[in-house]
Short mmCIF file of C-alpha atoms and ligand atoms in Angstrom, two decimals:
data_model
loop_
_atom_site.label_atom_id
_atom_site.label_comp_id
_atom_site.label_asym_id
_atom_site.label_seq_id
_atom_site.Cartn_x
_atom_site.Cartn_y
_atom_site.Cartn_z
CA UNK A 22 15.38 35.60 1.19
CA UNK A 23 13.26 36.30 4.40
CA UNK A 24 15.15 37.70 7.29
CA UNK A 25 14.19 34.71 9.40
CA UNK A 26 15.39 32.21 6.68
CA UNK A 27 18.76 34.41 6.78
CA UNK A 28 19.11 34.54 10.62
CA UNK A 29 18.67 30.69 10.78
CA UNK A 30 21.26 30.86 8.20
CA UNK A 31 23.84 32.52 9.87
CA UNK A 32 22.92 30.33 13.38
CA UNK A 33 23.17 27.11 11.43
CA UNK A 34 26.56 28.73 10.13
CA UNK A 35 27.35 29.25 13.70
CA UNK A 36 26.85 25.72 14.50
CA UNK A 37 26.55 26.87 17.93
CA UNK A 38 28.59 29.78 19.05
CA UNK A 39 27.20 33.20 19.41
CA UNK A 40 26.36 35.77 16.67
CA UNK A 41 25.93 39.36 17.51
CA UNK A 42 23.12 41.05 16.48
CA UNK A 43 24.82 44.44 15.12
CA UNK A 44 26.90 41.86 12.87
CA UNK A 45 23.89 39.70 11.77
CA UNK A 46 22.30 43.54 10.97
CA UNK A 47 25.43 44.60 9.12
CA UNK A 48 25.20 41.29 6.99
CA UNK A 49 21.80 41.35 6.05
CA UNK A 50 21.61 45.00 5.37
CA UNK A 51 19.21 45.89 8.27
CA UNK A 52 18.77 47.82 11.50
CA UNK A 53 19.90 45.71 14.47
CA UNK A 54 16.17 46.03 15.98
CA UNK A 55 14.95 44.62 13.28
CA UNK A 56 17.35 41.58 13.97
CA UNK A 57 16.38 41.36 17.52
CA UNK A 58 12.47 41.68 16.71
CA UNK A 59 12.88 38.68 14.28
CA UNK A 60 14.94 36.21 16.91
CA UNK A 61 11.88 37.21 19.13
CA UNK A 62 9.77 35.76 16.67
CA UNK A 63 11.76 32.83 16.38
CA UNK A 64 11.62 32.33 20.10
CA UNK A 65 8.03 32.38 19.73
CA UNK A 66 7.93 29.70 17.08
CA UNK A 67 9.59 27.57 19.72
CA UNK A 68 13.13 28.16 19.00
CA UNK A 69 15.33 28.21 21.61
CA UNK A 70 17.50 30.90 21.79
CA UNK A 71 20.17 32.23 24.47
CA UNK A 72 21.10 35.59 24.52
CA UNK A 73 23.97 37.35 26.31
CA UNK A 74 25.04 41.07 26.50
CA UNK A 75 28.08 40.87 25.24
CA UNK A 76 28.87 37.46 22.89
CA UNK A 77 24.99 37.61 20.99
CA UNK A 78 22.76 35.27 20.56
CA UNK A 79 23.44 31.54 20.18
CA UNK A 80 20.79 28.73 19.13
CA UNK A 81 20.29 26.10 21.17
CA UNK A 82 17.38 24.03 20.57
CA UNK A 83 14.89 23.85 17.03
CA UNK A 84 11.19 23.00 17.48
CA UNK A 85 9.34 19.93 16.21
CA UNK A 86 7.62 21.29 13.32
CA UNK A 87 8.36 21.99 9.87
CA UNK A 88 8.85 25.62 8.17
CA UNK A 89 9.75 26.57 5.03
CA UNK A 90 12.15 29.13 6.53
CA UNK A 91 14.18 26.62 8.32
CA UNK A 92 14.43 24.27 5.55
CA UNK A 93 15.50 26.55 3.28
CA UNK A 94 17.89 28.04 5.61
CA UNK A 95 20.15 24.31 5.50
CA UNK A 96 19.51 24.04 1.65
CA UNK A 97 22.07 24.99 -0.64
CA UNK A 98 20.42 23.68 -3.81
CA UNK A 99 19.31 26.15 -6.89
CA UNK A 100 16.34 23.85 -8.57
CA UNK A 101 14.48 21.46 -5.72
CA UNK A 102 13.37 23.80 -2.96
CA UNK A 103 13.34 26.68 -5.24
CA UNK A 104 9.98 27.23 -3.57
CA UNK A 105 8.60 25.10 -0.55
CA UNK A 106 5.14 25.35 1.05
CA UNK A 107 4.56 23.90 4.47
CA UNK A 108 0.84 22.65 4.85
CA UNK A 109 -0.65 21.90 8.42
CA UNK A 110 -3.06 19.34 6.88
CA UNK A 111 -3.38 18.21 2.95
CA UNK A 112 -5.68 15.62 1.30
CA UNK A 113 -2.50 14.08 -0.54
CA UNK A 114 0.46 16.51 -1.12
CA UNK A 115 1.02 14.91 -4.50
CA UNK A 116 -2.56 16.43 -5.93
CA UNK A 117 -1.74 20.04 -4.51
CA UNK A 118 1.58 19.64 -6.59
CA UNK A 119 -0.58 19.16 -9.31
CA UNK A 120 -2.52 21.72 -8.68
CA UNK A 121 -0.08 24.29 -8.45
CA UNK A 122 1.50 22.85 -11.21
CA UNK A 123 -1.16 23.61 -13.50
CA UNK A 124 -1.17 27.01 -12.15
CA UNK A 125 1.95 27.66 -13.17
CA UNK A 126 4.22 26.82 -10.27
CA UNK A 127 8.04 26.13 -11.82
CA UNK A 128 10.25 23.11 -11.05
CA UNK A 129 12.04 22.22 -8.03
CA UNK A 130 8.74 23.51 -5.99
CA UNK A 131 8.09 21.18 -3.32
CA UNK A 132 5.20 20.91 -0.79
CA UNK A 133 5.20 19.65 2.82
CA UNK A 134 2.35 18.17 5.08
CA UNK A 135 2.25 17.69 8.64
CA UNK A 136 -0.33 15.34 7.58
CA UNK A 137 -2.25 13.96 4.67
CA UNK A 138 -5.70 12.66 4.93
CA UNK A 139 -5.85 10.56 1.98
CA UNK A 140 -2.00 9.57 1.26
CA UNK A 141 -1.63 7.19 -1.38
CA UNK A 142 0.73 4.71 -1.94
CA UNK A 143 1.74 2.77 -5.07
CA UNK A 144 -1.24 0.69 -6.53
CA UNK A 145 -3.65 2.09 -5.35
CA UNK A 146 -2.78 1.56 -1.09
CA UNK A 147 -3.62 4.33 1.13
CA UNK A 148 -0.14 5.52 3.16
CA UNK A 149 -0.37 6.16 6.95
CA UNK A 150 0.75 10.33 7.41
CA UNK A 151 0.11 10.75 11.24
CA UNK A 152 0.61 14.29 12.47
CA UNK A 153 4.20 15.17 13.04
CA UNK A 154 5.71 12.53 12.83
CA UNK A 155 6.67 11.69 9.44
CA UNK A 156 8.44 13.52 6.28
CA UNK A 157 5.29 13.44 4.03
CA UNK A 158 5.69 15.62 0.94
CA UNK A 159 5.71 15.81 -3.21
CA UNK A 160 8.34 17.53 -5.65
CA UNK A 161 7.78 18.89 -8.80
CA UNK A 162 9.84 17.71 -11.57
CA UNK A 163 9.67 18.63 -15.36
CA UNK A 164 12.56 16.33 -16.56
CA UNK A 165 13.72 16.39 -20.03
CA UNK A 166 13.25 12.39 -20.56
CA UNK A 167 10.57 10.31 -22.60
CA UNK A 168 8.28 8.47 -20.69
CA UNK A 169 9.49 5.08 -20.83
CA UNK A 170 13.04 6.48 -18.81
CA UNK A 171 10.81 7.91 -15.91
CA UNK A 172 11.96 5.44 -13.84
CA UNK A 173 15.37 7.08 -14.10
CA UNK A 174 13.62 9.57 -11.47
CA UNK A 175 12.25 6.92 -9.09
CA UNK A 176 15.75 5.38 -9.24
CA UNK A 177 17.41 8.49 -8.38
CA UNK A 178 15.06 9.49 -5.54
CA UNK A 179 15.21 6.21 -3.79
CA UNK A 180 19.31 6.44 -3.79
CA UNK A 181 19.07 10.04 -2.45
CA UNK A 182 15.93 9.41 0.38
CA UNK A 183 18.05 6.37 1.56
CA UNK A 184 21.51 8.05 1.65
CA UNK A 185 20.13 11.20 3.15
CA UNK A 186 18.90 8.82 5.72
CA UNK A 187 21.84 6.54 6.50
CA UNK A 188 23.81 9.82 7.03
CA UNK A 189 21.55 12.14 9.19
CA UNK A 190 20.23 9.07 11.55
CA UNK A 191 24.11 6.80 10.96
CA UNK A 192 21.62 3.77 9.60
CA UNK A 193 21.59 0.91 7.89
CA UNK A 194 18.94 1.86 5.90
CA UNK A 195 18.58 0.20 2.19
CA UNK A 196 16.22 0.41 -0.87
CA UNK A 197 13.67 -2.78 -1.86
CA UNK A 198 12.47 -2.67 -5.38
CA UNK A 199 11.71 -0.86 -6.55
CA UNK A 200 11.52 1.77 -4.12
CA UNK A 201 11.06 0.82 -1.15
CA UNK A 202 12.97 1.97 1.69
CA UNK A 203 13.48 -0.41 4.13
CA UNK A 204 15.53 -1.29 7.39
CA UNK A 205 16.48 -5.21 7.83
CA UNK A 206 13.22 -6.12 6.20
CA UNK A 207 10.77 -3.61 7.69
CA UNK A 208 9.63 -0.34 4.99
CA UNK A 209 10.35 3.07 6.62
CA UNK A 210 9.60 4.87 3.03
CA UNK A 211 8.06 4.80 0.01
CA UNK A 212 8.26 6.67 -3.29
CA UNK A 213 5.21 7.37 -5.53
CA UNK A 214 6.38 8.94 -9.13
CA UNK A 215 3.19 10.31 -11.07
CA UNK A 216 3.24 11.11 -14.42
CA UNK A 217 1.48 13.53 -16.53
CA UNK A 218 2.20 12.59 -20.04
CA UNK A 219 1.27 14.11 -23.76
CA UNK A 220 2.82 12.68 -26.64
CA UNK A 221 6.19 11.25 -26.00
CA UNK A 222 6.91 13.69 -23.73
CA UNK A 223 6.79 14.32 -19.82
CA UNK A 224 4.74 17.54 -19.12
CA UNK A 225 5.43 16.44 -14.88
CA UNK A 226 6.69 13.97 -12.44
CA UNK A 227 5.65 14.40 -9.36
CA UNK A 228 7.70 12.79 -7.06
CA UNK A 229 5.67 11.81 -3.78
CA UNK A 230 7.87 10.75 -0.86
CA UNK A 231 7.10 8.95 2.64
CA UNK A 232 9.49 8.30 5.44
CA UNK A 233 8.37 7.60 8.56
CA UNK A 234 10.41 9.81 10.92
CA UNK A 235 9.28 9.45 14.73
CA UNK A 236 5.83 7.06 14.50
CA UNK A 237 5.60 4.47 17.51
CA UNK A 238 4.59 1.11 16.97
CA UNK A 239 0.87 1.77 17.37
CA UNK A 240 0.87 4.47 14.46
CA UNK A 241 1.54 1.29 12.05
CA UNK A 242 -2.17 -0.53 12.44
CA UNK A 243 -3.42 -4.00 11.14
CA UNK A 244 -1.45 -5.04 8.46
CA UNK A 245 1.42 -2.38 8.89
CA UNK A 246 2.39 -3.64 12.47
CA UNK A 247 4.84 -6.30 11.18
CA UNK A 248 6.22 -4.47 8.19
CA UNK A 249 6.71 -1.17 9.04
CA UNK A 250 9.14 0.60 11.18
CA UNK A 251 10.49 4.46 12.04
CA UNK A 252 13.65 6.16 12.55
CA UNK A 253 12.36 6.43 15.68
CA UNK A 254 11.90 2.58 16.29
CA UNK A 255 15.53 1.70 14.87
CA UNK A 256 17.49 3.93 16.72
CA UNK A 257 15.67 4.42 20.10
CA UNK A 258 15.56 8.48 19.73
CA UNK A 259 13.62 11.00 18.27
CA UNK A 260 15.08 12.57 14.63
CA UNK A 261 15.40 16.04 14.21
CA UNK A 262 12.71 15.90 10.93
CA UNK A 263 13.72 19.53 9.58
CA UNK A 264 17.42 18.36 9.17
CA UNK A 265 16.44 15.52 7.78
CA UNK A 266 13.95 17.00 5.29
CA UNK A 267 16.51 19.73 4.05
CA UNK A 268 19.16 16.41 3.57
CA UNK A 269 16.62 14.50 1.35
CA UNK A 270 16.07 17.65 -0.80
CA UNK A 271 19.96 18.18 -1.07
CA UNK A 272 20.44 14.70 -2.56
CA UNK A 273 17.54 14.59 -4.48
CA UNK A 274 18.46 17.42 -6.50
CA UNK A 275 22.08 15.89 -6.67
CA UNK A 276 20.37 12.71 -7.88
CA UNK A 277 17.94 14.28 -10.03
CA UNK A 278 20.76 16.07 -11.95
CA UNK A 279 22.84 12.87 -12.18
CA UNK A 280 19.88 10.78 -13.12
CA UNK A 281 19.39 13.40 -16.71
CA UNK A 282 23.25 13.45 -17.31
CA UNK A 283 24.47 10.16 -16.08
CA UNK A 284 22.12 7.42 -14.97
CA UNK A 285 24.64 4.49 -15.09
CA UNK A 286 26.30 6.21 -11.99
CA UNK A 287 22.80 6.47 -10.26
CA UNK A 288 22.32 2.93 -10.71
CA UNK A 289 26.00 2.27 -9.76
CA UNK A 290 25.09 3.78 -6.57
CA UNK A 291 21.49 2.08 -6.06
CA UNK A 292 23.23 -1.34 -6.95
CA UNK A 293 25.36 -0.78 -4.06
CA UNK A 294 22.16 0.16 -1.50
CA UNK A 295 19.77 -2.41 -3.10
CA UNK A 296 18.84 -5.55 -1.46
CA UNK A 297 17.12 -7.06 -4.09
CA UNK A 298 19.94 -7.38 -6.75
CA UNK A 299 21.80 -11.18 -7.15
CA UNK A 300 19.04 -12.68 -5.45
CA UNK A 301 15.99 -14.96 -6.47
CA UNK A 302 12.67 -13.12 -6.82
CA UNK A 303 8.98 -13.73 -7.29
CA UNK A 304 7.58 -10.39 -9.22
CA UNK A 305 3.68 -10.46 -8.85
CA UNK A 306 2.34 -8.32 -11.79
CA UNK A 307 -1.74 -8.00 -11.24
CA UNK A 308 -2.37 -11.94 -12.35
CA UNK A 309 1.25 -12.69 -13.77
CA UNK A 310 3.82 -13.68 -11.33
CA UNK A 311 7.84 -14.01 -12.80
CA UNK A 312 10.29 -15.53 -10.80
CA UNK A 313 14.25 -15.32 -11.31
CA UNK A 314 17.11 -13.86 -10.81
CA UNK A 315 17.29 -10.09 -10.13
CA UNK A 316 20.40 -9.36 -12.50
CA UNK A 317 20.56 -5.37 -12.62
CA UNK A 318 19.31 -2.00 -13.94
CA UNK A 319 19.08 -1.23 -17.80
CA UNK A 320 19.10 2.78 -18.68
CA UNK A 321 15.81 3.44 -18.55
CA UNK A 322 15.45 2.24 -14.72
CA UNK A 323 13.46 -0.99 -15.56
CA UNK A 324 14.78 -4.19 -13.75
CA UNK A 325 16.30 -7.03 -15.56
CA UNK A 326 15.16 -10.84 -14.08
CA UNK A 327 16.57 -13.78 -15.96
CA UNK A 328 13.89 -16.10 -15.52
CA UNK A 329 14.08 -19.26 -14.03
CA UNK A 330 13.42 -20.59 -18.33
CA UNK A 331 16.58 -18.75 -19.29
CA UNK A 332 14.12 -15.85 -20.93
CA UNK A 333 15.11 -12.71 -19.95
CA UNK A 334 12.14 -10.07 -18.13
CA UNK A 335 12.42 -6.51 -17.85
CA UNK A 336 9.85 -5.32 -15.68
CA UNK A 337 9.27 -1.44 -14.57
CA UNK A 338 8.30 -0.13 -11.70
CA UNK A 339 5.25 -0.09 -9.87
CA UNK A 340 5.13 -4.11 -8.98
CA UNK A 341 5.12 -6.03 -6.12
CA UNK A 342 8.56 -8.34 -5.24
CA UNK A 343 8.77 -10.40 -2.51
CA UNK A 344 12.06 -12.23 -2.22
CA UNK A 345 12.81 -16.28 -1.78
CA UNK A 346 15.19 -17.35 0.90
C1 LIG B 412 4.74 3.57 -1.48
O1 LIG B 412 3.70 2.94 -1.71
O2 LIG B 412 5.71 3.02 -0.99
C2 LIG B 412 4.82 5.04 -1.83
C3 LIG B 412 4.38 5.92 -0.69
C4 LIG B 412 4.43 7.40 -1.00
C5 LIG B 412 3.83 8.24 0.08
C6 LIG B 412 4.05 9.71 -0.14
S1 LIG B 412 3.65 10.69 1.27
C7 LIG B 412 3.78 12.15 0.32
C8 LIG B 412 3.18 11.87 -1.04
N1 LIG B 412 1.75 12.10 -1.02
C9 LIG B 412 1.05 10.98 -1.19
O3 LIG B 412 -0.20 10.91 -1.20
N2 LIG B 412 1.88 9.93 -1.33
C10 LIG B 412 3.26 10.35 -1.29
#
């Protein structure tokens, strides 16, 4: 672990009262100085720290930006944030997944932007990732499933990106299908699952995720302006984005694990978060459009519509719903 990974640690451990530095030394197996030299760094970065002569040092305030080292610090998960890269500036952080992918990197890697210049969204829409202000980033996954259960991973993320939300902003936030993040019936997230496939087997996922953290109204343009919100709109304050990122990666890899060993109690849970479920729904699928009644979940993640002819539907992700009153 890096020492400034460690000493964020042991200040997030803390959770506010002084450390010393001979202590932090002690713990970490190094020479106080090299303690102090590394919470001067930290001040640097923009952390603020206070220091007094006899109690330590105590952390007061985090800065806006995303490291690796501070995420990591708040994780306690083995296999999703096993590695994480922070990028200033990325085409789409789902291709450099790829990329390092095919060079080898294991699972549970994931990879941060500040922003993305070509974000994509499902079918084919380009996703808004303004500077700073969002969570944009892409996890890789090598999950032991066939292809036609890789919704089970969609499912899963969209349960732990919304309850990592509803607990570090206190929320109502709640998951459209099919994986849509929404508040009332704005989207602040999205979910993008790509596959790489050979045979019947899944070589990757890469799970692509979007939340839109502290954007004002005029980072949502044209069409976005009446659909889109931020944590930042709903609750009026700005959202510490590094606790939330380390959250999201928490639950995901809870999820994740559930979603391979028990996926009836990830879509127990999603049931429970899901607007869309009991209600009547148009599907629009390219030129076919279904409308019925969402009904539920089967195992592989697909939704189940009993159409308005008494035929049953079971349509997987990456369609469009829209919901009748
Ligand atoms: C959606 O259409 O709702 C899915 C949006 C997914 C956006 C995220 S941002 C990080 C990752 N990189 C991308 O290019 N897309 C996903």
């Amino acid at each position: 672990m890096q020492t400034s990974t460690a000493i964020l640690e042991a200040f997030y451990q803390a959770a506010g009262q002084f450390v010393r530095a001979d202590d932090l030394g002690r713990q970490l197996k190094l020479p106080t100085t090299a303690v102090t030299t590394e919470i001067a760094e930290l001040e640097k970065l923009g952390y603020t720290i206070e220091s007094h002569p006899h109690f330590g040092y105590r952390l007061l305030g985090i800065p806006d930006r995303l490291t690796a080292d501070d995420i990591k610090a708040r994780l306690k998960t083995k296999l999703i944030g096993s590695e994480i890269l922070v990028f200033e500036e990325t085409a789409s952080t789902n291709d450099v997944v790829e990329h390092l992918a095919k060079s080898g990197a294991g699972e549970g890697l994931v990879v941060f932007a500040e922003s993305q210049t070509r974000g994509r969204g499902r079918r084919g829409r380009a996703w808004a990732s303004p500077r700073g202000k969002g969570l944009w980033f892409s996890v890789l996954l090598r999950p032991p499933l066939p292809p036609s259960a890789a919704s089970r991973i969609t499912v899963a993320a969209s349960v732990a990106v919304t309850r990592a939300i509803r607990e570090v902003c206190r929320v109502d936030a709640r998951i459209k299908w099919p994986n849509d993040v929404i508040i009332g019936d704005k989207k602040l997230g999205g979910i993008l699952t790509e596959l790489r496939v050979e045979a019947d087997e899944i070589l990757m996922a890469i799970l692509g995720v979007g939340i839109d953290v502290n954007c004002e109204q005029d980072d949502f343009l044209n069409d976005l302006a009446q659909v889109a919100t931020s944590l930042k709109l709903e609750t009026g304050s700005a959202q510490d984005r590094v606790a939330l990122a380390a959250r999201v990666l928490m639950a995901l890899n809870e999820y994740y694990q559930l979603a391979l060993t028990d996926f009836e109690a990830v879509a127990d849970e999603w049931a429970k978060l899901c607007t869309t479920l009991g209600r009547q729904i148009v599907v629009t699928l390219g030129q076919r459009r279904i409308e019925g009644f969402a009904q539920a979940l089967d195992s592989d993640g697909a939704l189940l519509v009993r159409c308005d002819s008494g035929q049953m539907e079971r349509i997987l992700g990456g369609d469009l719903v829209v919901e009748r009153a």
